[in-house]
Coordinates of C-alpha atoms in Angstrom, one line a residue:
M1 CA 26.1 8.9 -1.4
N2 CA 24.6 12.3 -2.2
N3 CA 21.1 12.0 -0.8
R4 CA 19.6 14.7 -3.0
E5 CA 18.5 12.3 -5.7
R6 CA 15.2 13.1 -7.3
V7 CA 12.5 10.5 -6.8
A8 CA 9.1 10.5 -8.6
F9 CA 6.0 8.5 -7.8
H10 CA 3.0 7.3 -9.7
T11 CA 0.0 5.5 -8.1
L12 CA -2.6 3.4 -9.7
G13 CA -5.7 2.1 -8.1
C14 CA -7.6 2.6 -4.8
K15 CA -7.3 5.1 -2.0
V16 CA -5.3 2.6 0.1
N17 CA -2.7 2.6 -2.6
Q18 CA -2.7 6.4 -2.7
E19 CA -2.2 6.7 1.0
E20 CA 0.5 4.0 1.0
T21 CA 2.3 6.0 -1.7
A22 CA 2.1 9.1 0.5
S23 CA 3.7 7.1 3.3
L24 CA 6.5 5.9 0.9
M25 CA 7.1 9.5 -0.2
E26 CA 7.5 10.5 3.4
M27 CA 10.1 7.8 3.9
F28 CA 12.1 9.0 1.0
R29 CA 11.7 12.7 2.0
K30 CA 13.1 11.9 5.5
R31 CA 16.1 10.2 3.9
G32 CA 17.0 13.4 2.0
F33 CA 15.5 12.6 -1.4
Q34 CA 14.0 15.4 -3.5
L35 CA 10.4 14.6 -4.5
V36 CA 9.6 15.6 -8.0
D37 CA 6.6 15.2 -10.4
F38 CA 6.4 11.9 -12.3
K39 CA 6.5 13.8 -15.6
S40 CA 9.9 15.4 -14.6
P41 CA 13.4 14.0 -15.0
A42 CA 14.2 11.9 -11.9
D43 CA 16.9 9.6 -10.6
V44 CA 14.4 7.1 -9.2
Y45 CA 10.9 6.3 -10.5
I46 CA 8.5 4.3 -8.2
I47 CA 5.3 3.0 -9.6
N48 CA 2.7 1.7 -7.1
T49 CA 0.7 -0.7 -9.1
C50 CA -2.9 -2.1 -9.1
T51 CA -4.1 -5.5 -10.2
V52 CA -7.9 -5.3 -9.5
T53 CA -8.7 -5.9 -13.2
H54 CA -6.8 -7.0 -16.3
T55 CA -7.0 -3.4 -17.5
A56 CA -5.3 -2.3 -14.2
D57 CA -2.4 -4.7 -15.1
Q58 CA -2.1 -3.1 -18.5
K59 CA -2.1 0.4 -17.1
S60 CA 0.6 -0.6 -14.6
R61 CA 2.8 -2.0 -17.4
Q62 CA 2.1 1.2 -19.4
M63 CA 3.3 3.5 -16.6
I64 CA 6.4 1.3 -15.9
R65 CA 7.4 1.6 -19.6
R66 CA 6.7 5.3 -19.6
A67 CA 9.1 5.8 -16.7
I68 CA 11.8 3.7 -18.4
S69 CA 11.5 5.6 -21.7
R70 CA 11.4 9.0 -19.9
Q71 CA 14.8 8.5 -18.2
P72 CA 16.5 5.3 -19.4
D73 CA 19.4 5.6 -16.9
A74 CA 17.1 6.1 -13.9
L75 CA 16.4 3.4 -11.3
V76 CA 12.9 2.0 -11.8
A77 CA 11.2 0.4 -8.8
V78 CA 7.8 -1.3 -9.0
V79 CA 5.7 -2.0 -5.9
G80 CA 2.2 -2.9 -4.9
C81 CA -0.5 -5.4 -5.9
Y82 CA 0.5 -6.2 -9.5
S83 CA 4.1 -6.8 -8.3
Q84 CA 2.8 -9.1 -5.6
V85 CA 0.7 -11.2 -7.9
S86 CA 2.8 -11.2 -11.1
P87 CA 6.5 -10.4 -10.2
D88 CA 7.8 -12.4 -13.1
D89 CA 5.7 -10.3 -15.6
V90 CA 7.1 -7.1 -14.1
L91 CA 10.7 -8.3 -14.1
A92 CA 10.3 -9.3 -17.8
I93 CA 10.0 -5.6 -18.7
P94 CA 13.4 -4.4 -19.8
G95 CA 14.6 -1.5 -17.6
V96 CA 12.9 -2.6 -14.3
D97 CA 15.6 -2.6 -11.5
L98 CA 13.6 -3.5 -8.4
V99 CA 10.3 -5.2 -7.6
V100 CA 8.6 -5.1 -4.2
G101 CA 5.1 -6.4 -3.4
T102 CA 2.7 -5.4 -0.7
R103 CA 5.0 -6.6 2.1
G104 CA 8.4 -5.4 3.1
R105 CA 7.9 -1.9 1.8
A106 CA 9.6 -0.4 4.9
K107 CA 12.9 -1.6 3.4
L108 CA 12.3 0.2 0.0
V109 CA 14.5 3.2 0.7
D110 CA 17.4 0.9 1.7
L111 CA 17.0 -1.2 -1.4
V112 CA 16.9 1.9 -3.6
E113 CA 20.0 3.4 -2.0
D114 CA 21.9 0.1 -2.3
I115 CA 21.1 -0.2 -6.0
L116 CA 22.0 3.5 -6.7
E117 CA 25.4 2.9 -5.0
K118 CA 26.0 -0.2 -7.1
K119 CA 24.9 1.6 -10.3
R120 CA 27.4 4.4 -9.7
A121 CA 30.2 1.9 -9.1
G122 CA 29.3 -0.1 -12.2
E123 CA 28.6 -3.1 -10.0
F124 CA 24.8 -3.5 -10.5
G125 CA 23.9 -6.6 -12.5
K126 CA 20.6 -8.5 -12.4
E127 CA 17.4 -6.8 -11.3
V128 CA 16.3 -7.4 -7.7
N129 CA 13.2 -9.4 -6.9
A130 CA 12.3 -8.4 -3.3
V131 CA 8.7 -9.6 -3.3
D132 CA 8.0 -11.4 0.0
S133 CA 5.5 -14.3 0.4
L134 CA 2.2 -13.3 1.8
E135 CA 2.7 -16.1 4.4
S136 CA 6.1 -14.8 5.5
D137 CA 4.7 -12.2 7.9
L138 CA 1.2 -12.0 9.2
E139 CA 1.8 -8.8 11.1
F140 CA 0.4 -5.4 10.1
E141 CA 3.1 -3.5 8.2
Q142 CA 3.2 0.0 9.7
L143 CA 4.4 2.7 7.4
P144 CA 5.0 6.3 8.6
L145 CA 2.2 8.8 8.6
P146 CA 2.5 11.1 5.6
D147 CA 3.2 14.8 6.3
N148 CA 1.1 16.7 3.7
P149 CA 0.1 20.2 4.9
Q150 CA -1.8 20.8 1.6
R151 CA -4.4 18.2 2.6
T152 CA -7.5 19.1 4.6
R153 CA -8.2 15.5 5.7
A154 CA -6.0 12.7 6.6
F155 CA -6.3 9.0 5.9
L156 CA -5.4 6.5 8.6
K157 CA -4.9 2.9 7.5
I158 CA -6.0 0.6 10.3
E159 CA -6.3 -2.7 8.4
D160 CA -4.8 -4.6 5.5
G161 CA -5.7 -7.8 3.6
C162 CA -9.0 -9.5 2.9
D163 CA -10.4 -13.0 3.6
Q164 CA -13.6 -12.5 1.4
Y165 CA -12.9 -14.3 -1.9
C166 CA -15.4 -12.7 -4.3
A167 CA -15.5 -14.4 -7.7
Y168 CA -14.3 -11.3 -9.6
C169 CA -11.6 -10.2 -7.2
I170 CA -7.8 -11.0 -7.0
I171 CA -7.1 -8.7 -4.0
P172 CA -6.9 -11.5 -1.4
D173 CA -4.0 -13.0 -3.4
A174 CA -2.4 -9.5 -3.7
R175 CA -2.8 -8.4 -0.1
G176 CA -3.1 -11.6 2.0
P177 CA -5.3 -12.2 5.0
V178 CA -6.8 -9.6 7.3
R179 CA -4.2 -7.8 9.5
S180 CA -5.1 -5.0 11.9
L181 CA -3.2 -2.2 13.5
S182 CA -3.4 -2.5 17.3
P183 CA -5.9 -0.1 19.0
D184 CA -3.1 1.6 20.9
L185 CA -1.2 2.4 17.7
V186 CA -4.4 3.6 16.0
K187 CA -5.0 6.0 18.9
E188 CA -1.4 7.1 18.9
Q189 CA -1.5 7.9 15.2
L190 CA -4.9 9.6 15.4
G191 CA -3.5 11.8 18.1
E192 CA -0.6 12.8 15.9
L193 CA -3.0 13.7 13.1
I194 CA -5.2 15.7 15.4
C195 CA -2.1 17.6 16.7
A196 CA -1.0 18.2 13.1
G197 CA -4.3 20.1 12.6
Y198 CA -6.4 17.7 10.6
R199 CA -10.1 18.2 11.3
E200 CA -11.2 15.0 9.5
V201 CA -9.5 11.6 9.6
V202 CA -10.7 8.8 7.3
L203 CA -10.2 5.3 8.7
T204 CA -9.3 3.1 5.8
G205 CA -8.1 -0.4 4.8
V206 CA -8.5 -3.1 2.2
H207 CA -11.4 -4.6 4.2
T208 CA -11.8 -1.9 6.9
S209 CA -14.9 -3.4 8.5
A210 CA -13.0 -6.6 9.3
Y211 CA -10.8 -4.6 11.7
G212 CA -9.9 -6.6 14.8
K213 CA -10.8 -10.1 13.5
D214 CA -7.1 -11.1 13.8
L215 CA -6.8 -9.5 17.3
S216 CA -8.1 -10.4 20.7
V217 CA -11.8 -11.2 21.4
G218 CA -13.8 -8.0 21.8
I219 CA -11.7 -5.9 19.5
N220 CA -13.7 -4.8 16.5
L221 CA -14.5 -1.6 14.5
A222 CA -17.3 -0.6 16.8
A223 CA -15.1 -0.9 20.0
L224 CA -12.3 1.0 18.3
L225 CA -14.6 3.9 17.3
R226 CA -16.0 4.0 20.9
D227 CA -12.5 4.7 22.2
L228 CA -11.5 7.1 19.4
V229 CA -14.3 9.5 19.9
K230 CA -13.3 10.0 23.5
M231 CA -9.9 11.5 22.4
P232 CA -9.4 15.3 23.0
G233 CA -9.4 17.7 20.1
D234 CA -11.7 19.2 17.5
F235 CA -12.0 16.5 14.8
R236 CA -14.4 14.1 13.1
I237 CA -13.9 10.5 11.9
R238 CA -15.1 9.1 8.6
L239 CA -15.3 5.4 7.7
S240 CA -14.1 4.2 4.3
S241 CA -15.9 1.4 2.6
V242 CA -17.5 -1.2 5.0
E243 CA -18.9 -4.6 3.9
P244 CA -22.6 -5.1 4.6
V245 CA -22.0 -8.4 6.5
D246 CA -19.7 -6.6 9.0
V247 CA -22.1 -3.7 9.8
S248 CA -23.5 -4.7 13.2
E249 CA -26.2 -3.0 15.3
E250 CA -23.4 -2.2 17.7
L251 CA -21.5 -0.3 15.0
L252 CA -24.7 1.6 14.0
E253 CA -25.3 2.5 17.7
V254 CA -21.8 3.8 18.1
M255 CA -22.2 6.0 15.0
A256 CA -25.5 7.2 16.1
S257 CA -24.3 8.1 19.6
S258 CA -21.4 10.5 18.5
S259 CA -21.4 13.6 16.4
R260 CA -17.7 13.0 15.9
I261 CA -18.5 10.1 13.5
C262 CA -19.5 11.2 10.0
R263 CA -23.0 10.2 9.0
H264 CA -21.8 8.3 6.0
L265 CA -21.6 4.6 5.1
H266 CA -20.2 3.3 1.9
L267 CA -21.9 -0.1 1.6
P268 CA -20.8 -2.0 -1.6
L269 CA -23.8 -3.7 -3.2
Q270 CA -22.3 -4.9 -6.5
S271 CA -25.7 -6.3 -7.7
G272 CA -29.3 -6.0 -6.9
D273 CA -30.1 -9.5 -8.1
D274 CA -29.8 -12.5 -5.8
E275 CA -28.7 -14.9 -8.5
I276 CA -25.9 -12.6 -9.5
L277 CA -24.9 -12.0 -5.9
E278 CA -24.6 -15.8 -5.4
M279 CA -22.5 -16.2 -8.5
M280 CA -20.3 -13.3 -7.3
Q281 CA -19.9 -15.1 -4.0
R282 CA -21.2 -12.1 -2.1
P283 CA -22.3 -13.3 1.4
Y284 CA -25.7 -11.5 1.6
T285 CA -29.0 -11.3 -0.3
T286 CA -30.8 -8.2 -1.4
A287 CA -33.2 -8.7 1.5
D288 CA -30.3 -8.6 3.9
Y289 CA -28.9 -5.5 2.3
S290 CA -32.3 -3.7 2.3
E291 CA -32.9 -4.6 6.0
L292 CA -29.5 -3.2 6.9
F293 CA -30.0 0.0 4.8
L294 CA -33.4 0.8 6.3
K295 CA -32.2 0.1 9.9
A296 CA -29.1 2.3 9.4
I297 CA -31.1 5.3 8.1
K298 CA -33.6 4.9 10.9
M299 CA -30.9 4.8 13.6
I300 CA -28.8 7.6 12.0
P301 CA -31.0 10.4 10.7
D302 CA -29.8 12.0 7.4
L303 CA -27.2 9.2 6.9
A304 CA -25.6 9.2 3.5
V305 CA -25.4 5.7 2.1
T306 CA -23.2 5.4 -1.0
T307 CA -22.4 2.1 -2.8
D308 CA -20.5 0.3 -5.6
V309 CA -22.5 -1.4 -8.3
M310 CA -21.0 -3.7 -11.0
V311 CA -22.7 -4.2 -14.4
G312 CA -21.9 -6.9 -16.9
F313 CA -20.9 -9.6 -14.5
P314 CA -20.8 -13.0 -16.4
G315 CA -24.3 -14.3 -16.8
E316 CA -26.0 -11.0 -16.1
T317 CA -29.1 -10.9 -18.3
D318 CA -31.4 -8.0 -19.0
R319 CA -33.7 -9.4 -16.3
H320 CA -30.9 -9.5 -13.8
F321 CA -30.0 -5.9 -14.6
E322 CA -33.6 -4.7 -14.3
N323 CA -33.8 -6.3 -10.9
T324 CA -30.6 -4.3 -9.9
Y325 CA -32.0 -1.1 -11.3
D326 CA -35.3 -1.5 -9.5
F327 CA -33.7 -2.4 -6.3
I328 CA -31.4 0.6 -6.3
A329 CA -34.3 2.9 -7.3
S330 CA -36.2 1.7 -4.2
L331 CA -33.7 2.9 -1.7
P332 CA -32.6 6.5 -1.0
F333 CA -28.9 6.2 -1.9
R334 CA -26.7 9.3 -1.7
D335 CA -24.6 8.2 -4.7
L336 CA -23.5 5.2 -6.7
H337 CA -20.1 4.3 -8.0
V338 CA -20.8 2.3 -11.2
F339 CA -18.2 -0.1 -12.6
K340 CA -18.2 -2.3 -15.7
Y341 CA -17.0 -5.8 -15.1
S342 CA -13.6 -6.6 -16.4
P343 CA -12.2 -10.1 -16.4
R344 CA -9.2 -10.7 -14.1
P345 CA -7.1 -13.8 -14.8
G346 CA -6.8 -15.9 -11.7
T347 CA -10.4 -15.3 -10.6
S348 CA -13.2 -17.8 -10.9
A349 CA -15.4 -15.2 -12.8
A350 CA -12.9 -15.0 -15.6
E351 CA -13.6 -18.6 -16.5
M352 CA -17.4 -18.3 -16.3
S353 CA -19.6 -18.5 -19.4
G354 CA -22.0 -15.8 -20.4
Q355 CA -19.5 -13.0 -20.7
V356 CA -21.6 -9.8 -21.4
K357 CA -21.1 -7.8 -24.6
P358 CA -19.3 -4.4 -24.2
R359 CA -22.3 -2.5 -25.7
N360 CA -24.6 -4.0 -23.1
K361 CA -22.2 -3.0 -20.3
D362 CA -22.1 0.5 -21.7
E363 CA -25.9 0.9 -21.8
R364 CA -26.4 -0.6 -18.3
S365 CA -23.7 1.7 -16.9
R366 CA -25.2 4.7 -18.6
R367 CA -28.7 4.0 -17.1
L368 CA -27.3 3.5 -13.6
R369 CA -25.2 6.7 -13.8
E370 CA -28.3 8.6 -14.7
L371 CA -30.1 7.1 -11.7
A372 CA -27.1 8.0 -9.6
D373 CA -27.5 11.7 -10.6
T374 CA -31.2 11.6 -9.7
K375 CA -30.5 10.0 -6.3
A376 CA -27.7 12.5 -5.5
R377 CA -29.9 15.5 -6.4
A378 CA -32.8 14.2 -4.3
F379 CA -30.5 13.7 -1.3
A380 CA -29.1 17.2 -1.6
E381 CA -32.6 18.7 -1.9
G382 CA -33.5 17.0 1.4
A383 CA -30.8 19.0 3.2
L384 CA -32.0 22.5 2.1
G385 CA -32.7 24.7 5.1
E386 CA -30.4 22.8 7.4
T387 CA -27.2 24.1 9.0
L388 CA -24.4 21.6 8.7
D389 CA -20.7 21.7 9.6
V390 CA -18.6 21.9 6.4
L391 CA -15.0 21.0 6.2
V392 CA -13.6 23.7 3.8
E393 CA -11.3 22.0 1.2
R394 CA -10.4 24.7 -1.3
S395 CA -11.5 27.9 -3.0
Y396 CA -14.2 27.4 -5.7
K397 CA -12.5 28.4 -8.9
K398 CA -15.7 28.7 -10.9
R399 CA -16.9 31.6 -8.6
P400 CA -14.3 34.0 -7.2
G401 CA -14.9 34.7 -3.6
Y402 CA -16.5 31.3 -3.0
W403 CA -15.2 28.3 -1.0
Q404 CA -16.0 24.6 -1.4
G405 CA -16.2 21.9 1.2
I406 CA -18.0 18.7 2.3
T407 CA -20.4 18.0 5.1
D408 CA -20.2 14.9 7.4
N409 CA -23.0 13.3 5.3
Y410 CA -21.1 13.7 2.1
L411 CA -22.8 16.8 0.6
R412 CA -20.7 19.1 -1.5
V413 CA -21.2 22.7 -0.5
I414 CA -20.1 26.1 -1.8
F415 CA -20.5 29.4 0.0
P416 CA -19.2 33.0 -0.3
S417 CA -16.6 34.5 1.9
Q418 CA -14.0 37.2 1.6
E419 CA -11.6 35.7 4.1
K420 CA -8.3 34.9 2.5
E421 CA -7.8 31.5 4.0
L422 CA -10.5 29.0 5.2
R423 CA -9.0 25.7 4.0
G424 CA -9.1 23.1 6.7
E425 CA -11.7 24.8 8.9
L426 CA -15.0 23.3 10.0
L427 CA -17.7 26.0 9.6
P428 CA -21.5 25.9 10.2
V429 CA -23.1 26.6 6.8
R430 CA -26.9 26.9 6.1
M431 CA -27.9 25.0 3.0
I432 CA -29.7 27.5 0.7
R433 CA -30.2 26.2 -2.8
L434 CA -28.9 23.8 -5.4
A435 CA -26.2 25.4 -7.4
E436 CA -25.6 22.8 -10.1
E437 CA -26.1 19.0 -10.2
D438 CA -26.0 18.0 -6.5
L439 CA -23.8 21.0 -5.4
I440 CA -25.4 23.1 -2.7
E441 CA -24.9 26.8 -2.2
G442 CA -24.9 27.9 1.4
E443 CA -24.2 30.8 3.7
T444 CA -22.1 31.1 6.8
S445 CA -21.9 33.8 9.5
R446 CA -18.1 33.9 8.9
G447 CA -16.9 36.4 6.3
D448 CA -17.7 39.9 5.2
G449 CA -21.5 39.9 5.6
S450 CA -22.1 39.2 2.0
C451 CA -23.0 35.5 2.5
G452 CA -26.3 34.3 1.2
R453 CA -27.0 37.2 -1.2
S454 CA -29.3 36.4 -4.1

């Protein structure tokens, strides 16, 4: 077979999906496929789907049909969470050739090549359902590290699956139970990323903070971090989202003890009302959350705490929402990610009474987003005058001669420099003034001497 077939990818959903797509792309590249844009003609289209909400299902079906209509004779393969939960719905779409879930993706290239061969020979008949049962293999499925020299930071997936059945979430059914990459393999992959020149590595997973629960006693996220920061090289580590119930004092102590661990915690809140938290089946109260928050910022000075908040959960009244608003207003968050509840068939919340009207969701979302802007600006103002290491990500197109990057505590910074290439470097930058919204303008000693001019 001529292995210069063109393959195009489209990803829906979370950062874990995005990084898994990058790994799949690497698998196809190594086998000789030509990677092309999803909007371009291709011989193979692969859609990595999401099923976190009913809307996500609709978007997944929309992108599948778009690929089929774009190139009717192409091979269309559908992978990911929606495929895992609803393979029959995917297979019912005329034009789908292959369905793979959230397991067995390491065999995707083999399956695609086999179907391409049969199509050429006129021997391909019925579409292939290669979705494996979540109980068929309880090992962590290791995919190759993506090779993307255009990226300034790397994502290292250390965990998959979730055992926390929140009332609104279908992900445990899509991903299965917690599975962790062994500490030795985490260190091996981190070493490869450091050698490849990445200065920041984000440890990620579906339930990252549950790392190690399926492994030997004594293996947890804190213990892993304690080993990783001892590795040679010039790098820093950032944690992706961690659940409040998993953030132990040991984890905070490890973060506080090493400058290699970014001062940033993403702690999903979801609601600031205890009645709603209980209905959501979230395993903490607002008092628990507040205690953790205040302990964390005391132990780790200038820690950035970001969070997820859901509005419009079934049964959420104006009183519940005001409690949420006041609770968030009382704590110095760096930023909020605000989501409107969307029913997901198969979850207990979808069957609950008291579904909230769309206009109420919109208004509550608007108010929280305005509060988020206020919080972000206040956090940025608190950093003025400090000198912080900035990972340079790209040139800042709005201002020629400026570069843009991010600090370890999640501040977005721009600074002037006439150097032709700074992307991927870690530079000390003094925070000077707010440029716009929560974007900070700074100055660095690197450059042509023009930094920091008024």
